[in-house]
Amino acid sequence: MSYAYDATNIFARILRGEIPNKTVLETPHSLAFEDIRPQAPVHVLVIPKGPYVSYDHFAREASEAEIVDFTRAIGEVCKMTGVALDAGNGFRAVSNAGMDGVQEVPHLHVHIMGGRDLGRMLQPAG
Ligand code: 5GP
């Protein structure tokens, strides 16, 4: 089985310039923009420009250049938004995948959230 990427997803449309976004950072292989429904004072989504559905897809099939660029973009976003640990109070990086991960948009994105105490990571099941 191979990964199935749906090019009509909303982040693919953002990358094609069909839908506006509040860009925080653009690099050769990545884009970072404000989440439309922020769950914390800092809530930025970092996405690769390539057609990857999830983090596991990206980790397995992206080029080294894409992986380095994306990882560095996440570091830069943390620095730019003031949540990086060398100067700020920290953050949570989350990447939901698939049905069990309750992924809404099927294009890899890492949520960078911070600016307040975010509480524990998961609520107890049930
Ligand atoms: P997921 O549940 O897939 O991890 O998160 C998808 C995220 O994308 C949500 O936090 C949601 O608010 C955000 N989102 C959905 N549609 C748009 C959009 O059109 N623009 C932006 N900037 N964010 C979006």
JSON list of C-alpha atoms and ligand atoms in Angstrom, two decimals:
[
{"chain": "A", "resi": 1, "resn": "MET", "atom": "CA", "xyz": [0.00, 0.00, 0.00]},
{"chain": "A", "resi": 2, "resn": "SER", "atom": "CA", "xyz": [1.18, 3.52, -0.71]},
{"chain": "A", "resi": 3, "resn": "TYR", "atom": "CA", "xyz": [0.13, 6.80, 0.84]},
{"chain": "A", "resi": 4, "resn": "ALA", "atom": "CA", "xyz": [-2.83, 8.53, -0.81]},
{"chain": "A", "resi": 5, "resn": "TYR", "atom": "CA", "xyz": [-2.59, 12.33, -1.02]},
{"chain": "A", "resi": 6, "resn": "ASP", "atom": "CA", "xyz": [-5.72, 14.35, -1.83]},
{"chain": "A", "resi": 7, "resn": "ALA", "atom": "CA", "xyz": [-4.60, 17.50, -3.70]},
{"chain": "A", "resi": 8, "resn": "THR", "atom": "CA", "xyz": [-7.95, 19.21, -3.04]},
{"chain": "A", "resi": 9, "resn": "ASN", "atom": "CA", "xyz": [-7.26, 19.55, 0.71]},
{"chain": "A", "resi": 10, "resn": "ILE", "atom": "CA", "xyz": [-7.35, 23.06, 2.17]},
{"chain": "A", "resi": 11, "resn": "PHE", "atom": "CA", "xyz": [-3.58, 23.32, 2.80]},
{"chain": "A", "resi": 12, "resn": "ALA", "atom": "CA", "xyz": [-2.81, 22.28, -0.78]},
{"chain": "A", "resi": 13, "resn": "ARG", "atom": "CA", "xyz": [-5.14, 25.12, -1.82]},
{"chain": "A", "resi": 14, "resn": "ILE", "atom": "CA", "xyz": [-3.28, 27.52, 0.50]},
{"chain": "A", "resi": 15, "resn": "LEU", "atom": "CA", "xyz": [0.01, 26.42, -1.10]},
{"chain": "A", "resi": 16, "resn": "ARG", "atom": "CA", "xyz": [-1.44, 27.08, -4.57]},
{"chain": "A", "resi": 17, "resn": "GLY", "atom": "CA", "xyz": [-2.46, 30.59, -3.46]},
{"chain": "A", "resi": 18, "resn": "GLU", "atom": "CA", "xyz": [-6.18, 29.83, -3.86]},
{"chain": "A", "resi": 19, "resn": "ILE", "atom": "CA", "xyz": [-6.96, 30.63, -0.20]},
{"chain": "A", "resi": 20, "resn": "PRO", "atom": "CA", "xyz": [-5.36, 33.43, 1.84]},
{"chain": "A", "resi": 21, "resn": "ASN", "atom": "CA", "xyz": [-3.30, 32.76, 4.94]},
{"chain": "A", "resi": 22, "resn": "LYS", "atom": "CA", "xyz": [-1.40, 34.75, 7.54]},
{"chain": "A", "resi": 23, "resn": "THR", "atom": "CA", "xyz": [2.14, 33.65, 6.69]},
{"chain": "A", "resi": 24, "resn": "VAL", "atom": "CA", "xyz": [4.67, 33.56, 9.52]},
{"chain": "A", "resi": 25, "resn": "LEU", "atom": "CA", "xyz": [7.56, 32.07, 7.51]},
{"chain": "A", "resi": 26, "resn": "GLU", "atom": "CA", "xyz": [8.20, 30.75, 4.03]},
{"chain": "A", "resi": 27, "resn": "THR", "atom": "CA", "xyz": [11.27, 28.70, 3.09]},
{"chain": "A", "resi": 28, "resn": "PRO", "atom": "CA", "xyz": [12.13, 26.77, -0.08]},
{"chain": "A", "resi": 29, "resn": "HIS", "atom": "CA", "xyz": [10.31, 23.63, 1.11]},
{"chain": "A", "resi": 30, "resn": "SER", "atom": "CA", "xyz": [8.03, 24.78, 3.93]},
{"chain": "A", "resi": 31, "resn": "LEU", "atom": "CA", "xyz": [5.32, 27.29, 4.87]},
{"chain": "A", "resi": 32, "resn": "ALA", "atom": "CA", "xyz": [4.23, 28.39, 8.34]},
{"chain": "A", "resi": 33, "resn": "PHE", "atom": "CA", "xyz": [1.01, 30.29, 8.96]},
{"chain": "A", "resi": 34, "resn": "GLU", "atom": "CA", "xyz": [-1.42, 31.20, 11.74]},
{"chain": "A", "resi": 35, "resn": "ASP", "atom": "CA", "xyz": [-4.07, 28.61, 12.58]},
{"chain": "A", "resi": 36, "resn": "ILE", "atom": "CA", "xyz": [-7.51, 29.98, 11.67]},
{"chain": "A", "resi": 37, "resn": "ARG", "atom": "CA", "xyz": [-8.97, 28.77, 15.01]},
{"chain": "A", "resi": 38, "resn": "PRO", "atom": "CA", "xyz": [-6.10, 29.33, 17.48]},
{"chain": "A", "resi": 39, "resn": "GLN", "atom": "CA", "xyz": [-6.18, 27.23, 20.63]},
{"chain": "A", "resi": 40, "resn": "ALA", "atom": "CA", "xyz": [-3.40, 29.18, 22.36]},
{"chain": "A", "resi": 41, "resn": "PRO", "atom": "CA", "xyz": [-1.91, 32.69, 22.12]},
{"chain": "A", "resi": 42, "resn": "VAL", "atom": "CA", "xyz": [0.70, 31.20, 19.79]},
{"chain": "A", "resi": 43, "resn": "HIS", "atom": "CA", "xyz": [-0.76, 28.69, 17.33]},
{"chain": "A", "resi": 44, "resn": "VAL", "atom": "CA", "xyz": [1.15, 28.32, 14.09]},
{"chain": "A", "resi": 45, "resn": "LEU", "atom": "CA", "xyz": [0.91, 25.49, 11.56]},
{"chain": "A", "resi": 46, "resn": "VAL", "atom": "CA", "xyz": [4.11, 24.43, 9.80]},
{"chain": "A", "resi": 47, "resn": "ILE", "atom": "CA", "xyz": [3.65, 22.44, 6.59]},
{"chain": "A", "resi": 48, "resn": "PRO", "atom": "CA", "xyz": [5.96, 21.05, 3.92]},
{"chain": "A", "resi": 49, "resn": "LYS", "atom": "CA", "xyz": [5.27, 22.27, 0.39]},
{"chain": "A", "resi": 50, "resn": "GLY", "atom": "CA", "xyz": [5.45, 18.72, -0.91]},
{"chain": "A", "resi": 51, "resn": "PRO", "atom": "CA", "xyz": [2.41, 16.40, -1.09]},
{"chain": "A", "resi": 52, "resn": "TYR", "atom": "CA", "xyz": [2.72, 14.48, 2.17]},
{"chain": "A", "resi": 53, "resn": "VAL", "atom": "CA", "xyz": [-0.36, 13.37, 4.05]},
{"chain": "A", "resi": 54, "resn": "SER", "atom": "CA", "xyz": [1.20, 12.79, 7.47]},
{"chain": "A", "resi": 55, "resn": "TYR", "atom": "CA", "xyz": [4.41, 12.86, 9.46]},
{"chain": "A", "resi": 56, "resn": "ASP", "atom": "CA", "xyz": [5.10, 9.17, 8.86]},
{"chain": "A", "resi": 57, "resn": "HIS", "atom": "CA", "xyz": [4.63, 9.69, 5.11]},
{"chain": "A", "resi": 58, "resn": "PHE", "atom": "CA", "xyz": [7.05, 12.64, 5.17]},
{"chain": "A", "resi": 59, "resn": "ALA", "atom": "CA", "xyz": [9.61, 10.87, 7.36]},
{"chain": "A", "resi": 60, "resn": "ARG", "atom": "CA", "xyz": [9.64, 7.87, 5.03]},
{"chain": "A", "resi": 61, "resn": "GLU", "atom": "CA", "xyz": [9.50, 9.53, 1.62]},
{"chain": "A", "resi": 62, "resn": "ALA", "atom": "CA", "xyz": [10.67, 13.15, 1.77]},
{"chain": "A", "resi": 63, "resn": "SER", "atom": "CA", "xyz": [14.13, 14.12, 0.54]},
{"chain": "A", "resi": 64, "resn": "GLU", "atom": "CA", "xyz": [16.84, 15.05, 3.02]},
{"chain": "A", "resi": 65, "resn": "ALA", "atom": "CA", "xyz": [16.63, 18.65, 1.80]},
{"chain": "A", "resi": 66, "resn": "GLU", "atom": "CA", "xyz": [12.88, 18.74, 2.58]},
{"chain": "A", "resi": 67, "resn": "ILE", "atom": "CA", "xyz": [13.37, 17.17, 6.00]},
{"chain": "A", "resi": 68, "resn": "VAL", "atom": "CA", "xyz": [16.16, 19.55, 6.99]},
{"chain": "A", "resi": 69, "resn": "ASP", "atom": "CA", "xyz": [14.21, 22.56, 5.70]},
{"chain": "A", "resi": 70, "resn": "PHE", "atom": "CA", "xyz": [11.03, 21.55, 7.54]},
{"chain": "A", "resi": 71, "resn": "THR", "atom": "CA", "xyz": [12.85, 20.85, 10.81]},
{"chain": "A", "resi": 72, "resn": "ARG", "atom": "CA", "xyz": [14.70, 24.15, 10.62]},
{"chain": "A", "resi": 73, "resn": "ALA", "atom": "CA", "xyz": [11.45, 25.97, 9.79]},
{"chain": "A", "resi": 74, "resn": "ILE", "atom": "CA", "xyz": [9.91, 24.60, 13.00]},
{"chain": "A", "resi": 75, "resn": "GLY", "atom": "CA", "xyz": [12.91, 25.86, 14.96]},
{"chain": "A", "resi": 76, "resn": "GLU", "atom": "CA", "xyz": [12.67, 29.26, 13.32]},
{"chain": "A", "resi": 77, "resn": "VAL", "atom": "CA", "xyz": [8.93, 29.54, 14.03]},
{"chain": "A", "resi": 78, "resn": "CYS", "atom": "CA", "xyz": [9.56, 28.72, 17.70]},
{"chain": "A", "resi": 79, "resn": "LYS", "atom": "CA", "xyz": [12.19, 31.45, 17.80]},
{"chain": "A", "resi": 80, "resn": "MET", "atom": "CA", "xyz": [10.08, 34.02, 15.92]},
{"chain": "A", "resi": 81, "resn": "THR", "atom": "CA", "xyz": [7.02, 33.48, 18.11]},
{"chain": "A", "resi": 82, "resn": "GLY", "atom": "CA", "xyz": [9.03, 33.68, 21.34]},
{"chain": "A", "resi": 83, "resn": "VAL", "atom": "CA", "xyz": [8.27, 30.18, 22.60]},
{"chain": "A", "resi": 84, "resn": "ALA", "atom": "CA", "xyz": [11.73, 28.64, 21.99]},
{"chain": "A", "resi": 85, "resn": "LEU", "atom": "CA", "xyz": [13.40, 27.51, 25.19]},
{"chain": "A", "resi": 86, "resn": "ASP", "atom": "CA", "xyz": [16.47, 29.70, 24.84]},
{"chain": "A", "resi": 87, "resn": "ALA", "atom": "CA", "xyz": [14.30, 32.78, 25.45]},
{"chain": "A", "resi": 88, "resn": "GLY", "atom": "CA", "xyz": [10.70, 31.69, 26.08]},
{"chain": "A", "resi": 89, "resn": "ASN", "atom": "CA", "xyz": [8.58, 29.40, 28.22]},
{"chain": "A", "resi": 90, "resn": "GLY", "atom": "CA", "xyz": [8.15, 26.53, 25.82]},
{"chain": "A", "resi": 91, "resn": "PHE", "atom": "CA", "xyz": [5.51, 25.11, 23.52]},
{"chain": "A", "resi": 92, "resn": "ARG", "atom": "CA", "xyz": [3.79, 21.97, 22.34]},
{"chain": "A", "resi": 93, "resn": "ALA", "atom": "CA", "xyz": [4.42, 20.53, 18.88]},
{"chain": "A", "resi": 94, "resn": "VAL", "atom": "CA", "xyz": [1.61, 18.26, 17.71]},
{"chain": "A", "resi": 95, "resn": "SER", "atom": "CA", "xyz": [1.01, 16.43, 14.45]},
{"chain": "A", "resi": 96, "resn": "ASN", "atom": "CA", "xyz": [-2.29, 14.59, 14.22]},
{"chain": "A", "resi": 97, "resn": "ALA", "atom": "CA", "xyz": [-2.46, 11.74, 11.71]},
{"chain": "A", "resi": 98, "resn": "GLY", "atom": "CA", "xyz": [-5.39, 9.78, 10.34]},
{"chain": "A", "resi": 99, "resn": "MET", "atom": "CA", "xyz": [-8.56, 8.59, 11.97]},
{"chain": "A", "resi": 100, "resn": "ASP", "atom": "CA", "xyz": [-7.20, 7.72, 15.41]},
{"chain": "A", "resi": 101, "resn": "GLY", "atom": "CA", "xyz": [-5.13, 10.91, 15.45]},
{"chain": "A", "resi": 102, "resn": "VAL", "atom": "CA", "xyz": [-8.27, 12.88, 14.50]},
{"chain": "A", "resi": 103, "resn": "GLN", "atom": "CA", "xyz": [-6.58, 14.67, 11.59]},
{"chain": "A", "resi": 104, "resn": "GLU", "atom": "CA", "xyz": [-8.88, 17.25, 10.00]},
{"chain": "A", "resi": 105, "resn": "VAL", "atom": "CA", "xyz": [-6.67, 18.34, 7.08]},
{"chain": "A", "resi": 106, "resn": "PRO", "atom": "CA", "xyz": [-4.88, 15.52, 5.19]},
{"chain": "A", "resi": 107, "resn": "HIS", "atom": "CA", "xyz": [-1.65, 17.43, 4.49]},
{"chain": "A", "resi": 108, "resn": "LEU", "atom": "CA", "xyz": [1.15, 17.09, 7.04]},
{"chain": "A", "resi": 109, "resn": "HIS", "atom": "CA", "xyz": [1.16, 19.93, 9.53]},
{"chain": "A", "resi": 110, "resn": "VAL", "atom": "CA", "xyz": [2.86, 20.44, 12.86]},
{"chain": "A", "resi": 111, "resn": "HIS", "atom": "CA", "xyz": [0.95, 22.63, 15.30]},
{"chain": "A", "resi": 112, "resn": "ILE", "atom": "CA", "xyz": [3.25, 24.90, 17.33]},
{"chain": "A", "resi": 113, "resn": "MET", "atom": "CA", "xyz": [1.24, 26.06, 20.34]},
{"chain": "A", "resi": 114, "resn": "GLY", "atom": "CA", "xyz": [2.36, 28.14, 23.29]},
{"chain": "A", "resi": 115, "resn": "GLY", "atom": "CA", "xyz": [2.04, 31.43, 25.09]},
{"chain": "A", "resi": 116, "resn": "ARG", "atom": "CA", "xyz": [0.24, 29.92, 28.07]},
{"chain": "A", "resi": 117, "resn": "ASP", "atom": "CA", "xyz": [0.37, 26.82, 30.30]},
{"chain": "A", "resi": 118, "resn": "LEU", "atom": "CA", "xyz": [-1.07, 24.17, 27.95]},
{"chain": "A", "resi": 119, "resn": "GLY", "atom": "CA", "xyz": [-1.95, 21.64, 30.64]},
{"chain": "A", "resi": 120, "resn": "ARG", "atom": "CA", "xyz": [-1.42, 17.92, 30.30]},
{"chain": "A", "resi": 121, "resn": "MET", "atom": "CA", "xyz": [-1.20, 16.43, 26.82]},
{"chain": "A", "resi": 122, "resn": "LEU", "atom": "CA", "xyz": [-4.22, 14.14, 26.67]},
{"chain": "A", "resi": 123, "resn": "GLN", "atom": "CA", "xyz": [-7.44, 13.86, 28.60]},
{"chain": "A", "resi": 124, "resn": "PRO", "atom": "CA", "xyz": [-8.07, 10.40, 30.05]},
{"chain": "A", "resi": 125, "resn": "ALA", "atom": "CA", "xyz": [-9.94, 8.12, 27.60]},
{"chain": "A", "resi": 126, "resn": "GLY", "atom": "CA", "xyz": [-13.68, 7.63, 28.02]},
{"chain": "B", "resi": 1, "resn": "5GP", "atom": "P1", "xyz": [-5.75, 18.82, 12.50]},
{"chain": "B", "resi": 1, "resn": "5GP", "atom": "O1", "xyz": [-6.99, 18.51, 13.28]},
{"chain": "B", "resi": 1, "resn": "5GP", "atom": "O2", "xyz": [-5.83, 18.29, 11.10]},
{"chain": "B", "resi": 1, "resn": "5GP", "atom": "O3", "xyz": [-4.50, 18.46, 13.22]},
{"chain": "B", "resi": 1, "resn": "5GP", "atom": "O4", "xyz": [-5.69, 20.41, 12.44]},
{"chain": "B", "resi": 1, "resn": "5GP", "atom": "C1", "xyz": [-6.12, 21.16, 11.35]},
{"chain": "B", "resi": 1, "resn": "5GP", "atom": "C2", "xyz": [-5.99, 22.61, 11.76]},
{"chain": "B", "resi": 1, "resn": "5GP", "atom": "O5", "xyz": [-6.13, 23.40, 10.61]},
{"chain": "B", "resi": 1, "resn": "5GP", "atom": "C3", "xyz": [-7.03, 23.09, 12.77]},
{"chain": "B", "resi": 1, "resn": "5GP", "atom": "O6", "xyz": [-6.38, 23.59, 13.94]},
{"chain": "B", "resi": 1, "resn": "5GP", "atom": "C4", "xyz": [-7.80, 24.17, 12.02]},
{"chain": "B", "resi": 1, "resn": "5GP", "atom": "O7", "xyz": [-8.15, 25.25, 12.83]},
{"chain": "B", "resi": 1, "resn": "5GP", "atom": "C5", "xyz": [-6.82, 24.58, 10.93]},
{"chain": "B", "resi": 1, "resn": "5GP", "atom": "N1", "xyz": [-7.45, 25.03, 9.70]},
{"chain": "B", "resi": 1, "resn": "5GP", "atom": "C6", "xyz": [-8.46, 24.43, 9.02]},
{"chain": "B", "resi": 1, "resn": "5GP", "atom": "N2", "xyz": [-8.76, 25.13, 7.91]},
{"chain": "B", "resi": 1, "resn": "5GP", "atom": "C7", "xyz": [-7.91, 26.18, 7.89]},
{"chain": "B", "resi": 1, "resn": "5GP", "atom": "C8", "xyz": [-7.72, 27.27, 6.97]},
{"chain": "B", "resi": 1, "resn": "5GP", "atom": "O8", "xyz": [-8.40, 27.41, 5.96]},
{"chain": "B", "resi": 1, "resn": "5GP", "atom": "N3", "xyz": [-6.73, 28.16, 7.28]},
{"chain": "B", "resi": 1, "resn": "5GP", "atom": "C9", "xyz": [-5.96, 28.04, 8.39]},
{"chain": "B", "resi": 1, "resn": "5GP", "atom": "N4", "xyz": [-5.03, 28.96, 8.60]},
{"chain": "B", "resi": 1, "resn": "5GP", "atom": "N5", "xyz": [-6.10, 27.03, 9.27]},
{"chain": "B", "resi": 1, "resn": "5GP", "atom": "C10", "xyz": [-7.07, 26.12, 9.02]}
]
